[in-house]
Amino acid sequence: RSMQKKLAWRSHLVIVDNTPKPASLDVDNDIEREKAFQLQTVRSMQRGLSKLKQIGIPTARPSDYLAEMVKSDLQMKKVQQKTLAGIKETERKELILKNREKRKLYKQSREAGVAPSQPKGTANEVSRAMVSQKRNYRNAKFGFGGQKKRGKKNTTESTKDVSAFSRLKH
């Protein structure tokens, strides 16, 4: 402390709050103790800000202050694209869930004997598009499926058709 007294306040910026603690403060009560710490901190901060203003040291950034970005523009674009993709994905999932609920209600009402109108709308179309997209992907990856056995079995038409026969080849 003796060192702090010798130096100018500007060099150490230490503020000691000497206000006595309230007599009614229960040190075993965490909430009251935290409130007392918060009050002490706020008082010290206010005193420090006023001292800084007296000395002439600015405490706020100018309105035209531009900080240098840590991430590049390309990286920020990637981040933005990821967040937008996440938002679109959640919207798509919500539409699918709504469509599933509509179908359940439609099925229940049909079983009950009531004839409601077919559920329409964008959720149904999105669901169909997703099924179509999945089907196209799997078809490209694995083929169209279906029975592979007995595929080259002769039929009466194929037996009678001799247009593909060539004496030179056979």
mmCIF file of N, CA and C in Angstrom, residues 4 10 15 17 26 33 43 45 61 66-67 87 95 108 113 119 123 125 130-131 139 141 144 151-152 157:
data_model
loop_
_atom_site.group_PDB
_atom_site.id
_atom_site.type_symbol
_atom_site.label_atom_id
_atom_site.label_comp_id
_atom_site.label_asym_id
_atom_site.label_seq_id
_atom_site.Cartn_x
_atom_site.Cartn_y
_atom_site.Cartn_z
ATOM 1 N N GLN A 4 1.637 2.093 -3.477
ATOM 2 C CA GLN A 4 0.510 2.668 -4.210
ATOM 3 C C GLN A 4 0.336 4.150 -3.873
ATOM 4 N N ARG A 10 -2.946 6.822 -11.688
ATOM 5 C CA ARG A 10 -3.001 6.446 -13.103
ATOM 6 C C ARG A 10 -2.117 5.225 -13.397
ATOM 7 N N ILE A 15 -8.540 0.664 -6.647
ATOM 8 C CA ILE A 15 -9.545 1.369 -5.845
ATOM 9 C C ILE A 15 -9.927 0.465 -4.694
ATOM 10 N N ASP A 17 -12.465 0.011 -1.553
ATOM 11 C CA ASP A 17 -13.732 0.478 -0.989
ATOM 12 C C ASP A 17 -13.663 0.309 0.526
ATOM 13 N N ASP A 26 -25.476 -11.068 7.287
ATOM 14 C CA ASP A 26 -25.206 -12.410 7.792
ATOM 15 C C ASP A 26 -24.190 -13.050 6.845
ATOM 16 N N ARG A 33 -24.455 -12.077 1.156
ATOM 17 C CA ARG A 33 -23.034 -11.806 1.007
ATOM 18 C C ARG A 33 -22.706 -11.425 -0.444
ATOM 19 N N ARG A 43 -19.912 0.343 -6.468
ATOM 20 C CA ARG A 43 -19.411 1.612 -5.918
ATOM 21 C C ARG A 43 -17.980 1.877 -6.375
ATOM 22 N N MET A 45 -16.462 0.695 -9.035
ATOM 23 C CA MET A 45 -16.440 0.956 -10.467
ATOM 24 C C MET A 45 -16.859 2.395 -10.764
ATOM 25 N N ARG A 61 -15.436 3.274 -26.370
ATOM 26 C CA ARG A 61 -14.914 3.332 -27.729
ATOM 27 C C ARG A 61 -15.635 4.414 -28.505
ATOM 28 N N LEU A 66 -13.749 0.695 -35.576
ATOM 29 C CA LEU A 66 -13.874 -0.577 -36.284
ATOM 30 C C LEU A 66 -12.776 -1.509 -35.802
ATOM 31 N N ALA A 67 -13.177 -2.607 -35.205
ATOM 32 C CA ALA A 67 -12.200 -3.581 -34.730
ATOM 33 C C ALA A 67 -11.837 -4.522 -35.873
ATOM 34 N N ILE A 87 -31.039 -23.806 -39.991
ATOM 35 C CA ILE A 87 -32.396 -23.254 -39.867
ATOM 36 C C ILE A 87 -33.331 -23.912 -40.876
ATOM 37 N N LEU A 95 -41.945 -29.227 -40.759
ATOM 38 C CA LEU A 95 -42.964 -29.482 -41.767
ATOM 39 C C LEU A 95 -43.290 -30.970 -41.861
ATOM 40 N N GLN A 108 -57.281 -41.286 -38.226
ATOM 41 C CA GLN A 108 -58.218 -41.460 -37.115
ATOM 42 C C GLN A 108 -59.631 -41.065 -37.510
ATOM 43 N N GLY A 113 -65.204 -42.866 -39.273
ATOM 44 C CA GLY A 113 -66.321 -42.791 -40.193
ATOM 45 C C GLY A 113 -66.557 -41.409 -40.757
ATOM 46 N N PRO A 119 -55.464 -34.169 -46.576
ATOM 47 C CA PRO A 119 -54.559 -33.115 -46.128
ATOM 48 C C PRO A 119 -53.708 -32.618 -47.292
ATOM 49 N N ALA A 123 -46.441 -29.024 -46.611
ATOM 50 C CA ALA A 123 -45.814 -30.076 -45.804
ATOM 51 C C ALA A 123 -45.902 -31.404 -46.532
ATOM 52 N N GLU A 125 -46.195 -31.867 -49.776
ATOM 53 C CA GLU A 125 -45.339 -31.808 -50.949
ATOM 54 C C GLU A 125 -43.871 -31.959 -50.569
ATOM 55 N N MET A 130 -39.029 -35.296 -50.345
ATOM 56 C CA MET A 130 -37.967 -35.953 -49.580
ATOM 57 C C MET A 130 -37.938 -37.442 -49.886
ATOM 58 N N VAL A 131 -39.120 -38.071 -49.930
ATOM 59 C CA VAL A 131 -39.179 -39.500 -50.235
ATOM 60 C C VAL A 131 -38.631 -39.724 -51.638
ATOM 61 N N ASN A 139 -31.742 -45.485 -55.651
ATOM 62 C CA ASN A 139 -31.764 -46.097 -56.979
ATOM 63 C C ASN A 139 -30.416 -45.921 -57.668
ATOM 64 N N LYS A 141 -27.567 -45.559 -56.189
ATOM 65 C CA LYS A 141 -26.533 -46.298 -55.457
ATOM 66 C C LYS A 141 -26.672 -47.809 -55.638
ATOM 67 N N PHE A 144 -32.533 -50.329 -59.159
ATOM 68 C CA PHE A 144 -33.960 -50.097 -58.930
ATOM 69 C C PHE A 144 -34.624 -51.168 -58.071
ATOM 70 N N GLY A 151 -34.927 -63.487 -64.498
ATOM 71 C CA GLY A 151 -35.056 -62.320 -65.360
ATOM 72 C C GLY A 151 -34.756 -62.639 -66.819
ATOM 73 N N LYS A 152 -33.889 -63.629 -67.057
ATOM 74 C CA LYS A 152 -33.517 -63.971 -68.427
ATOM 75 C C LYS A 152 -34.255 -65.215 -68.913
ATOM 76 N N GLU A 157 -42.830 -65.364 -76.596
ATOM 77 C CA GLU A 157 -42.527 -64.300 -77.553
ATOM 78 C C GLU A 157 -41.039 -64.261 -77.878
#
